[in-house]
Short mmCIF file of C-alpha atoms in Angstrom, two decimals:
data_model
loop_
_atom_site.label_atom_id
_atom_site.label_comp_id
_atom_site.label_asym_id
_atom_site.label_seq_id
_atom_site.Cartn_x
_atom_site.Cartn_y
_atom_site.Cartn_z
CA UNK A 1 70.45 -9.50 -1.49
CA UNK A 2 73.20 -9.27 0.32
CA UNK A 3 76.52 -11.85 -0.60
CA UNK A 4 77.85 -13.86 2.30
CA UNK A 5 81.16 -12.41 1.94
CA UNK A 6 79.17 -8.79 3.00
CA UNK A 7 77.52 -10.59 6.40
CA UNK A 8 81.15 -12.20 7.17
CA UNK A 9 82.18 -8.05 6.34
CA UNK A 10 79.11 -7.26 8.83
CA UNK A 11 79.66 -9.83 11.45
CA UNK A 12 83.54 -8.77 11.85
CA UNK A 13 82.76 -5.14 12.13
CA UNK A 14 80.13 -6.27 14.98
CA UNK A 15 82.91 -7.92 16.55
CA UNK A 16 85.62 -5.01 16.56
CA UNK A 17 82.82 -2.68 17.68
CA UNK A 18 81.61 -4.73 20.78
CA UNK A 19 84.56 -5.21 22.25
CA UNK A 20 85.71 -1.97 22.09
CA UNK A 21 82.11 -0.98 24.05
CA UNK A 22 82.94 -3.66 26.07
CA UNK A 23 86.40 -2.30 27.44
CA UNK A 24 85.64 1.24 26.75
CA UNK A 25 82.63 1.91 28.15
CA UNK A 26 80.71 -1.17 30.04
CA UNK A 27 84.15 -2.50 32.13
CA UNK A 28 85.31 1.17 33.63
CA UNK A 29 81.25 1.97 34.55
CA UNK A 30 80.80 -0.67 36.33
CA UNK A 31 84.57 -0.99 37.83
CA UNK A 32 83.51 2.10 38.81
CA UNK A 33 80.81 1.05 41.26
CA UNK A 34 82.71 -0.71 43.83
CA UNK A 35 82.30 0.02 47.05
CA UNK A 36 85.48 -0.05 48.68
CA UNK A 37 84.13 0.80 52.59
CA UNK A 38 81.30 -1.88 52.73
CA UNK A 39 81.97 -4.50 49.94
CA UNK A 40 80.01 -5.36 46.35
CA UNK A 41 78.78 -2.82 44.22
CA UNK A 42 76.82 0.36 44.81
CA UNK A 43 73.72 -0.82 44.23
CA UNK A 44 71.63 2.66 43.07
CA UNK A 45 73.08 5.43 39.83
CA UNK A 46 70.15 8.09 39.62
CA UNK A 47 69.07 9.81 35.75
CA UNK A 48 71.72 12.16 36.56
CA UNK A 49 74.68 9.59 37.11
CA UNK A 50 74.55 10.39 41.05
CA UNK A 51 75.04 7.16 43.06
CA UNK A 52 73.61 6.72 45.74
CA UNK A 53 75.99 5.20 48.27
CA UNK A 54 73.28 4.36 51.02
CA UNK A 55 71.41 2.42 48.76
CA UNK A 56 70.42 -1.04 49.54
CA UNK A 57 72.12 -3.90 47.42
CA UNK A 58 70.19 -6.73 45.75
CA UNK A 59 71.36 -9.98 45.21
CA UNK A 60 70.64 -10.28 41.64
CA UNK A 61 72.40 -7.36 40.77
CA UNK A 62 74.94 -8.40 42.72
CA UNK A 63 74.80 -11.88 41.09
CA UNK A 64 74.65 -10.32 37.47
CA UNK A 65 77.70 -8.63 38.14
CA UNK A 66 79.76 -11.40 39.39
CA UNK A 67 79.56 -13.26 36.21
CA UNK A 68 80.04 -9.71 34.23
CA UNK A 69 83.63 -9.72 35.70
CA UNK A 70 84.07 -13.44 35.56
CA UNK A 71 82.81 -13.62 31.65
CA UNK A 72 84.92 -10.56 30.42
CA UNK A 73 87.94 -11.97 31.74
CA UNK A 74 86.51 -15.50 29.85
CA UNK A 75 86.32 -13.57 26.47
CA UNK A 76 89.45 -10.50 27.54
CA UNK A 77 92.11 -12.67 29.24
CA UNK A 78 92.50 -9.21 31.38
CA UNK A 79 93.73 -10.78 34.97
CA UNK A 80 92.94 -7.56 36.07
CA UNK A 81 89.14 -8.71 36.05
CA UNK A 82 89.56 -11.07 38.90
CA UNK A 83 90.12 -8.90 41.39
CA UNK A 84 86.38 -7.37 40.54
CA UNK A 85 84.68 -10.84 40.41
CA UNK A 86 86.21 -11.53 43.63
CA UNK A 87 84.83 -8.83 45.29
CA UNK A 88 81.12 -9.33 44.01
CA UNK A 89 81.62 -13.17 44.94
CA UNK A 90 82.93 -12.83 48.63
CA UNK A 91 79.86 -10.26 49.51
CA UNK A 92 77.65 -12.82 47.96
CA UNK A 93 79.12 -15.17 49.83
CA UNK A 94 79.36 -13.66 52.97
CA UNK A 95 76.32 -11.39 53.09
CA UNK A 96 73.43 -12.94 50.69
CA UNK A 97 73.91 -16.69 50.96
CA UNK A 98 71.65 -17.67 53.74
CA UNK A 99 74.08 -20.01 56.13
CA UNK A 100 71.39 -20.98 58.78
CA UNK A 101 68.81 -21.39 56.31
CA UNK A 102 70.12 -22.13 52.85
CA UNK A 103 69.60 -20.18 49.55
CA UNK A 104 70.47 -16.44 48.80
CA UNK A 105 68.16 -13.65 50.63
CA UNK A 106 66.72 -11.22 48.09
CA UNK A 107 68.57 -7.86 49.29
CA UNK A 108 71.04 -6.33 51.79
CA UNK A 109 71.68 -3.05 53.26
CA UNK A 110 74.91 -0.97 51.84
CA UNK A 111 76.54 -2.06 55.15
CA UNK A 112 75.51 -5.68 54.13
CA UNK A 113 72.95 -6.35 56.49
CA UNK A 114 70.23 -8.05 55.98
CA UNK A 115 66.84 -6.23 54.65
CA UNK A 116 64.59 -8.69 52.48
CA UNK A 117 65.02 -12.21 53.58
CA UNK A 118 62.97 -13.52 51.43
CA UNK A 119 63.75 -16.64 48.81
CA UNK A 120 63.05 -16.41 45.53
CA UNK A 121 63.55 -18.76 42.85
CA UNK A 122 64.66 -16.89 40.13
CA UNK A 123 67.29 -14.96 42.47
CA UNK A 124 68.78 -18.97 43.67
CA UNK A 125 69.00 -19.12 39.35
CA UNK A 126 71.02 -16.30 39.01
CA UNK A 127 73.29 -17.63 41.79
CA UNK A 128 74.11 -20.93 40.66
CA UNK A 129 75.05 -18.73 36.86
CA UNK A 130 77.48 -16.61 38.70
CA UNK A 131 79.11 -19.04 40.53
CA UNK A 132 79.78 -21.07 37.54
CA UNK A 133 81.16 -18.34 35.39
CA UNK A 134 83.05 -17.48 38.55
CA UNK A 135 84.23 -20.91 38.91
CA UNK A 136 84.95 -21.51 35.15
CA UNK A 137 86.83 -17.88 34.73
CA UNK A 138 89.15 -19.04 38.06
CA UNK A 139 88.98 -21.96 39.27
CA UNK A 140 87.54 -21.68 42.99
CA UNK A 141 86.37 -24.52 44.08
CA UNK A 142 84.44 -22.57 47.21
CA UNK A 143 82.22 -21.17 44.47
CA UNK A 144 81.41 -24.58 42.79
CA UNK A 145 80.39 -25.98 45.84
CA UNK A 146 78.29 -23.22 46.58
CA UNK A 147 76.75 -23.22 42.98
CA UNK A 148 76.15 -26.70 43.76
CA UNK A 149 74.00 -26.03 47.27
CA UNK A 150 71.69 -23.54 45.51
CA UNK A 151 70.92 -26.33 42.91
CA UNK A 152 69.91 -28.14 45.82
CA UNK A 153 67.91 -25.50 47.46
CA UNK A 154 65.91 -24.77 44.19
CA UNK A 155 65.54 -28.69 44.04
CA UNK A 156 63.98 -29.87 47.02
CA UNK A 157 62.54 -26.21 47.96
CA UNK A 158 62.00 -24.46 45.12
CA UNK A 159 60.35 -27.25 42.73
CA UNK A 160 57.19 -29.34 43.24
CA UNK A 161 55.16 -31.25 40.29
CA UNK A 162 53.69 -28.47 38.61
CA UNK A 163 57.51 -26.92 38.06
CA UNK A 164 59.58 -23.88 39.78
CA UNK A 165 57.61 -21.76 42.40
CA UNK A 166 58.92 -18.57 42.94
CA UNK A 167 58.65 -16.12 45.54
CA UNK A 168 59.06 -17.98 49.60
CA UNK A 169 59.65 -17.16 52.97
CA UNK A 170 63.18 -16.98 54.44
CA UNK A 171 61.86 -20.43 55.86
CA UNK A 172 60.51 -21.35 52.40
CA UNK A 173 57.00 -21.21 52.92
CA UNK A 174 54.30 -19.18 50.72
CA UNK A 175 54.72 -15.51 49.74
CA UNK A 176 52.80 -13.58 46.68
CA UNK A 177 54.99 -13.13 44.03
CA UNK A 178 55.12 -9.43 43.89
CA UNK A 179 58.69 -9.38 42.34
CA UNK A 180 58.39 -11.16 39.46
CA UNK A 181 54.46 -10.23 38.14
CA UNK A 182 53.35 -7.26 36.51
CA UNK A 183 50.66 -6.00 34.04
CA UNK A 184 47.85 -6.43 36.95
CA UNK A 185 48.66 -10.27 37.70
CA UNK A 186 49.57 -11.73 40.37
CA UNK A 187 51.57 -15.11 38.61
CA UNK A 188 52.12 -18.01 40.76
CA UNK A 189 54.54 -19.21 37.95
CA UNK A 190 56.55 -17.11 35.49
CA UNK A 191 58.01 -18.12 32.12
CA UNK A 192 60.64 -15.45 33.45
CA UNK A 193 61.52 -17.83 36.64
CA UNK A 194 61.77 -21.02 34.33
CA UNK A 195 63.50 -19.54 31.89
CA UNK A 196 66.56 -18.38 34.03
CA UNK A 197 66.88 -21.32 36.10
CA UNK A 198 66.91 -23.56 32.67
CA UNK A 199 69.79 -20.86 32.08
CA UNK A 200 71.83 -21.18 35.22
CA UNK A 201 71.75 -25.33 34.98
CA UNK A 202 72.80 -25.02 31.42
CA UNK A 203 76.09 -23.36 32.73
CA UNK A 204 76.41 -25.64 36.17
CA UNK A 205 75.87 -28.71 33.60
CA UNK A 206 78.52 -27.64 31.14
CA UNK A 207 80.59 -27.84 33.90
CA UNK A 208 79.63 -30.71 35.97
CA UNK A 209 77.99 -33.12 33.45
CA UNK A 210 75.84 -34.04 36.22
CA UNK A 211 73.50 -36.49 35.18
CA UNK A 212 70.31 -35.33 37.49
CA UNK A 213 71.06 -31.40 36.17
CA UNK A 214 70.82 -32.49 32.77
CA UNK A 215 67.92 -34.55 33.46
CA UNK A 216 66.13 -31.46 34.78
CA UNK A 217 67.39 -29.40 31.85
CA UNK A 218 65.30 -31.80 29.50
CA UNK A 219 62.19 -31.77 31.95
CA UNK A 220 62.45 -27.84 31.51
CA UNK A 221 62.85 -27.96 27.82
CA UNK A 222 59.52 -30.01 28.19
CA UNK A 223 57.63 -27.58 30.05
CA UNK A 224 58.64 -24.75 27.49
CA UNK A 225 57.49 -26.54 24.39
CA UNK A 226 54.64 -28.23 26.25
CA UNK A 227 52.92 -25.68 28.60
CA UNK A 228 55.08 -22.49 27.70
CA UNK A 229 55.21 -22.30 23.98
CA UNK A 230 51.66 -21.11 21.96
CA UNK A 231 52.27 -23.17 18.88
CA UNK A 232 49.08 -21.10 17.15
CA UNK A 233 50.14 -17.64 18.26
CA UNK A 234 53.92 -18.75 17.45
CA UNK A 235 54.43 -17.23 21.55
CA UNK A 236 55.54 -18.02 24.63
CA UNK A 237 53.10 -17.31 27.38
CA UNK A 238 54.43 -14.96 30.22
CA UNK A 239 52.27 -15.07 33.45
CA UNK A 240 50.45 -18.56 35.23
CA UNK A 241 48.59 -20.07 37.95
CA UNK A 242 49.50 -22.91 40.22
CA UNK A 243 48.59 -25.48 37.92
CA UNK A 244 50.32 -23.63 34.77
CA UNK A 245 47.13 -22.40 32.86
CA UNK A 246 48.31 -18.91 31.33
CA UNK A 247 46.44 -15.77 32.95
CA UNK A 248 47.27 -12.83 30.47
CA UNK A 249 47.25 -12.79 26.80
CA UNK A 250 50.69 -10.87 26.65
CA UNK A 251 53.69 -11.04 24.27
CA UNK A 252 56.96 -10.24 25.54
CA UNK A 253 59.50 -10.11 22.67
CA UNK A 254 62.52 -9.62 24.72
CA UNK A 255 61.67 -12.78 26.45
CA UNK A 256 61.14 -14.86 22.97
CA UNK A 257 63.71 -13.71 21.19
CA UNK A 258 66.08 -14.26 24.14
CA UNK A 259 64.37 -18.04 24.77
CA UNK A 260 65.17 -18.70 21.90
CA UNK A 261 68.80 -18.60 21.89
CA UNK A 262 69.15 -19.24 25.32
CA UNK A 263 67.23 -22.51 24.43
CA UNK A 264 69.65 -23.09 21.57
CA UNK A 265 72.15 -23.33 24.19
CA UNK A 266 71.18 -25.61 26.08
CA UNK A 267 70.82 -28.20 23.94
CA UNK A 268 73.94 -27.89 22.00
CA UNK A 269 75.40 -28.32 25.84
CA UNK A 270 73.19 -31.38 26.39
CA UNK A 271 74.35 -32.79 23.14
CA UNK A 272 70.68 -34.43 22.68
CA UNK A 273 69.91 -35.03 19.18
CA UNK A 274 66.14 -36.05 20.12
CA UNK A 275 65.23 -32.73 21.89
CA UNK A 276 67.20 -30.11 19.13
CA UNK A 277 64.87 -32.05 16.88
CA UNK A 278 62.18 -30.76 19.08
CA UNK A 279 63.20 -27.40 20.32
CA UNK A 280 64.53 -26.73 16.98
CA UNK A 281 60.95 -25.90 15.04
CA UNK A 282 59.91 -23.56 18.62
CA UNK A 283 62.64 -21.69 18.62
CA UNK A 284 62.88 -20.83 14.78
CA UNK A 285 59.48 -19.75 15.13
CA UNK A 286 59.75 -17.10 18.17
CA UNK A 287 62.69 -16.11 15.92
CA UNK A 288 60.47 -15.46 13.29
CA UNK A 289 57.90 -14.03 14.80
CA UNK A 290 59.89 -11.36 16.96
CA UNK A 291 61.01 -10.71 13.88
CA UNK A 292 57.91 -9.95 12.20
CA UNK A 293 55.84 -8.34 14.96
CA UNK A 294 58.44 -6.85 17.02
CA UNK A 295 61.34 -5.64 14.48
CA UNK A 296 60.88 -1.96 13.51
CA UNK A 297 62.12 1.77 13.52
CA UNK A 298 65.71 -0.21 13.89
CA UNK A 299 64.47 -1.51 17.13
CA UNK A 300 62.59 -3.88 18.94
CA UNK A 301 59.31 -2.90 20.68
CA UNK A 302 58.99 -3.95 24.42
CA UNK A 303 55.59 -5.93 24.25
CA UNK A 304 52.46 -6.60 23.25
CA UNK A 305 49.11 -6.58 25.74
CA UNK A 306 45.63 -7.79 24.26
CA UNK A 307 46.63 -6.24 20.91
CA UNK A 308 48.19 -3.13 22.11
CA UNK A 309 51.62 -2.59 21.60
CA UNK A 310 54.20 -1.04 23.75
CA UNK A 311 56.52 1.14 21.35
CA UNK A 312 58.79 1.59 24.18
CA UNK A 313 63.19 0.65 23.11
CA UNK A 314 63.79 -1.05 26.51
CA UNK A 315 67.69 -1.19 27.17
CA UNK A 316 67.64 -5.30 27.78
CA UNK A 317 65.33 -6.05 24.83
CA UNK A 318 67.46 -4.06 22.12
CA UNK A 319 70.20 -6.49 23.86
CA UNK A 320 68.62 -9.56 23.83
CA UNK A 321 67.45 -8.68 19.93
CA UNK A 322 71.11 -7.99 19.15
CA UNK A 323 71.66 -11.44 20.30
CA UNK A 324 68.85 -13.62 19.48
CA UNK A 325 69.14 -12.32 15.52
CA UNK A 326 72.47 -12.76 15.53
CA UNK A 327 72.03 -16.83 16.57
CA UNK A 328 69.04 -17.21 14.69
CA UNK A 329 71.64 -15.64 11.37
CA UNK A 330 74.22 -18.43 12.44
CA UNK A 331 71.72 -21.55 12.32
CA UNK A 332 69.79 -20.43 9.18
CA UNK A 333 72.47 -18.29 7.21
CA UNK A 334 69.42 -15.82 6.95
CA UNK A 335 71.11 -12.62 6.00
CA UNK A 336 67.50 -10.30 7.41
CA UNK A 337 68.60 -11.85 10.90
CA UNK A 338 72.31 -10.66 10.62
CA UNK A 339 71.03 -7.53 9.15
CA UNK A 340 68.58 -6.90 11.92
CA UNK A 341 71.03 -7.75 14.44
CA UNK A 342 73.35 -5.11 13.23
CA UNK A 343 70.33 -2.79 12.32
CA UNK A 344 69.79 -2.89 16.32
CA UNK A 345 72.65 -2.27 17.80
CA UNK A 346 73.21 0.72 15.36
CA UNK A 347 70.32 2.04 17.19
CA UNK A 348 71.55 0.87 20.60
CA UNK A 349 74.74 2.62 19.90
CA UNK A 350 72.63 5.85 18.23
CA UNK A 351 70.22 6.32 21.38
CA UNK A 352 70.28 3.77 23.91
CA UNK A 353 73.70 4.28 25.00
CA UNK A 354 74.76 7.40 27.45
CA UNK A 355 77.05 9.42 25.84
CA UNK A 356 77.53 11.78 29.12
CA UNK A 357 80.91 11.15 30.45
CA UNK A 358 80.40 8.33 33.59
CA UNK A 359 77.42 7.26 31.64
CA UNK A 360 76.09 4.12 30.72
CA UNK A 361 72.75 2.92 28.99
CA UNK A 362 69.95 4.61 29.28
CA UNK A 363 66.80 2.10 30.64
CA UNK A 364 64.62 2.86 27.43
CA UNK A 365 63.72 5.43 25.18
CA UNK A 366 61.02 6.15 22.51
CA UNK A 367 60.66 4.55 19.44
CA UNK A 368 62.09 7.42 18.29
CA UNK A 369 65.34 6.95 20.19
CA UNK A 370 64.39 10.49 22.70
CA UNK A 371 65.78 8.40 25.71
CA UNK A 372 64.27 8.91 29.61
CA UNK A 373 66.70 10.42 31.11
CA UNK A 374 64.57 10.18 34.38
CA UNK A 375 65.14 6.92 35.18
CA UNK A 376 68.10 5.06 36.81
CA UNK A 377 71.33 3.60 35.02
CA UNK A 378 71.79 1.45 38.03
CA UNK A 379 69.13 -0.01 40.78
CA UNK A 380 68.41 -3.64 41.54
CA UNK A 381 67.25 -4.89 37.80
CA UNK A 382 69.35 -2.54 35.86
CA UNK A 383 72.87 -4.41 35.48
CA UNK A 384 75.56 -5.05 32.84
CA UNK A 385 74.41 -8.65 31.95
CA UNK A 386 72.52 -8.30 29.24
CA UNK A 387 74.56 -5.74 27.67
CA UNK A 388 77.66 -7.15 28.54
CA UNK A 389 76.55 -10.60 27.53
CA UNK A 390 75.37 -8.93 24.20
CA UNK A 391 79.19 -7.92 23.65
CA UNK A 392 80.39 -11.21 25.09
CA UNK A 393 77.95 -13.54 22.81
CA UNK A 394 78.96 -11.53 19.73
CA UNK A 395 82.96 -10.93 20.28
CA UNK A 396 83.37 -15.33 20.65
CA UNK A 397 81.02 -16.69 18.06
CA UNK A 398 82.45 -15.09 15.26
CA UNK A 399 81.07 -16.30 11.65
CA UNK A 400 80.30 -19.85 13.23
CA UNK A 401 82.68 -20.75 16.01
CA UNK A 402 81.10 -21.77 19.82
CA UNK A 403 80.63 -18.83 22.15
CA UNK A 404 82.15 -18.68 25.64
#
C-alpha cells in the first residue's frame, strides 16, 4: 500500500504533466482552428488532420470551446486567451443565439448562416456554461445577461412536470430526438440532457446565487437519485420515455463516473448539508462501481449493453475517468482511485493522444491502445472540453484545495 506522502508525490506529478499538455498541445490545436474569414472555429479536422474549411459549425462545439478559452485563462492567467474566447462568444452571439425566437439554433453554415434551426435542450445547457465561464474569466456583462435568457428559455420552454425535454422546433414545438439517442432508441428524455443542464446551472448559480436556479439545481439532484440512479444495479439509467420509465438496460461508465463528480459539484456550490447527505452514498457508489466493472487494461471501457461490453478507449471517457477517480481519491483518501486516475491518463498519454505534429486526440482506440485513425479529431461532438477540463480539474485542486 501505497503511503500518502507517494499519492501527494503522484498527484503533483499529475499536475506538472497536465498543464504542460494543456499549453503544449490542447491551447495551440485548437488556437489553431480559428477561422479568421468567417468567425468561430473550423468546425470539421478529418483522420488525417485536414480541416475542412467549408464545414458547417455547431453550436455546441462552438459553445465547448468558448469556455475552453475562458477556463484556461481561469487556471493560466495568459491574457492572451481572451482574445480566443471572444471570438467563439461574438459568433455565438451573433450567429447561433436565436434573436426573433429565443434560444441557440443547433448549427450554422461556415459563413454563419443558418442550417439546423432546431432547439435543443442540451445545446441551451451548454450555452448558459459558456457564458458563465466567459463571464467569470472577463467580466462581460453582455454574456451574463445572455446566460441568463437561455435559463429562461430552458425554463418556460424546455421544462414541463416530468423534467427537461429535449429536441424542439425552432418555434419550440415537438421534434424526435435523433441527436441525443442511440443504441436503437428513440429517448424522449436523456440522463445525458439532465445531466448537462444540472451542470450549466451549477456554474450560472455560483455566480448569481439565484435563489430559483438553485431551487432547480435541488429538483435535478432529485430526479437523479430518484428516477435516474438504479440503487440495485449501483447505475444510472441512460435512455427514457415521456413519463421517465427507462427503455434500455445500458451502462454508460463515462456518464457515471463523470455524474458523479459533476454531482459533487454541485452541491459543494449549493452549500446544502441535507442533499450531500443524500447525493453523497449515489455518487460513492457509481464511483465504485465504474471502478469495478469499467476499470481495466489501464483504461476505461466505453459501455455496457444487456451484458455485453464495449472494449472500445473512447477519448471523453478516459477523460472523464481521469477526473471522476481523481475526486472520488480527494473525498475518500482511497489511494486505488488516485492510482487509477494516474493509471489512465498514462494510457491517455501512451495511445489516446496524437503524436503527429498538428495532432490532437485520437476519438478512441482499442483496448489495446491501436487508435482509429479513421475518424475525425474535430466535428460537431469532438471538442477540447473534456480534455481540457480534465487538465483544468486536475492543475487547481491540487492535494485538497477547490477547483476553478
Amino acid at each position: 500500500m501505497r503511503k500518502p506522502e507517494e499519492h501527494n508525490r503522484i498527484s503533483r506529478q499529475m499536475k506538472t504533466e497536465m498543464k504542460r499538455h494543456l499549453e503544449e498541445k490542447l491551447l495551440p490545436f485548437w488556437k489553431g482552428l480559428i477561422d479568421r474569414e468567417n468567425g468561430g472555429y473550423f468546425g470539421y479536422v478529418d483522420g488525417q488532420l485536414q480541416i475542412h474549411k467549408e464545414a458547417v459549425k455547431g453550436c455546441i462545439l462552438n459553445s465547448r470551446i468558448l469556455w475552453f478559452f475562458s477556463n484556461a485563462y481561469l487556471c493560466l492567467g495568459d491574457r492572451e486567451l481572451e482574445e480566443y474566447a471572444a471570438w467563439a462568444y461574438v459568433f455565438l452571439r451573433d450567429c447561433f443565439y436565436d434573436k426573433e425566437k429565443g434560444g441557440l439554433f443547433w448549427s450554422v453554415t461556415c459563413e454563419g448562416r443558418v442550417e439546423d434551426d432546431g432547439k435543443h435542450t442540451y445545446n441551451q445547457a451548454f450555452g448558459v456554461y459558456a457564458l458563465a465561464a466567459y463571464y467569470r474569466a472577463f467580466g462581460e456583462e453582455e454574456a451574463l445577461l445572455l446566460a441568463g435568457k437561455l435559463v429562461q428559455v430552458i425554463e418556460e420552454k424546455c421544462f414541463d412536470r416530468y423534467g427537461y425535454k429535449e429536441a424542439q422546433t425552432r418555434d419550440f414545438g415537438p421534434a424526435d430526438n435523433e441527436k441525443l439517442s442511440e443504441n436503437g432508441v428513440l429517448a424522449d428524455r436523456t440522463m445525458n440532457t439532465l445531466l448537462h443542464v444540472l451542470e450549466a446551472y451549477t456554474e450560472y448559480y455560483r455566480i448569481t446565487r439565484d435563489l430559483a436556479v438553485g431551487e432547480k439545481l435541488r429538483y435535478m439532484l432529485g430526479l437523479i437519485e430518484g428516477k435516474i440512479y438504479n440503487s440495485k444495479l449501483r447505475r444510472q439509467e441512460v435512455f427514457f420515455d415521456n413519463e421517465m420509465h427507462s427503455l434500455i438496460d445500458l451502462h454508460s461508465y463515462g456518464h457515471d463516473i463523470e455524474t458523479a463528480w459533476l454531482v459533487d459539484r454541485c452541491v459543494e456550490i449549493l452549500g446544502d448539508a441535507d442533499w450531500a447527505g443524500k447525493m453523497s452514498p449515489v455518487t460513492a457508489a457509481l464511483e465504485d462501481q465504474v471502478y469495478k466493472e469499467a476499470y481495466r487494461s489501464h483504461s476505461l471501457a466505453n459501455e455496457c449493453e444487456k451484458g455485453v461490453v464495449d472494449e472500445r478507449r473512447i477519448w471523453w471517457v478516459q477523460a472523464e475517468g481521469v477526473t471522476g477517480f481523481y475526486n472520488a481519491w480527494q473525498k475518500t483518501k482511497e489511494g486505488r482511485y488516485l492510482e487509477a486516475s494516474a493509471d489512465v491518463w498514462g494510457f491517455i498519454r501512451e495511445h489516446i493522444v496524437d503524436k503527429r505534429p498538428g495532432g490532437e486526440w485520437f476519438w478512441y482506440t482499442d483496448e489495446a491502445g491501436r487508435p482509429a485513425v479513421e475518424a475525425p479529431e474535430v466535428e460537431p461532438w469532438k471538442c477540447p472540453y473534456h480534455n481540457g477540463r480534465m487538465c483544468m480539474e486536475i492543475m487547481m485542486r491540487g492535494e485538497g484545495s477547490d477547483a476553478p
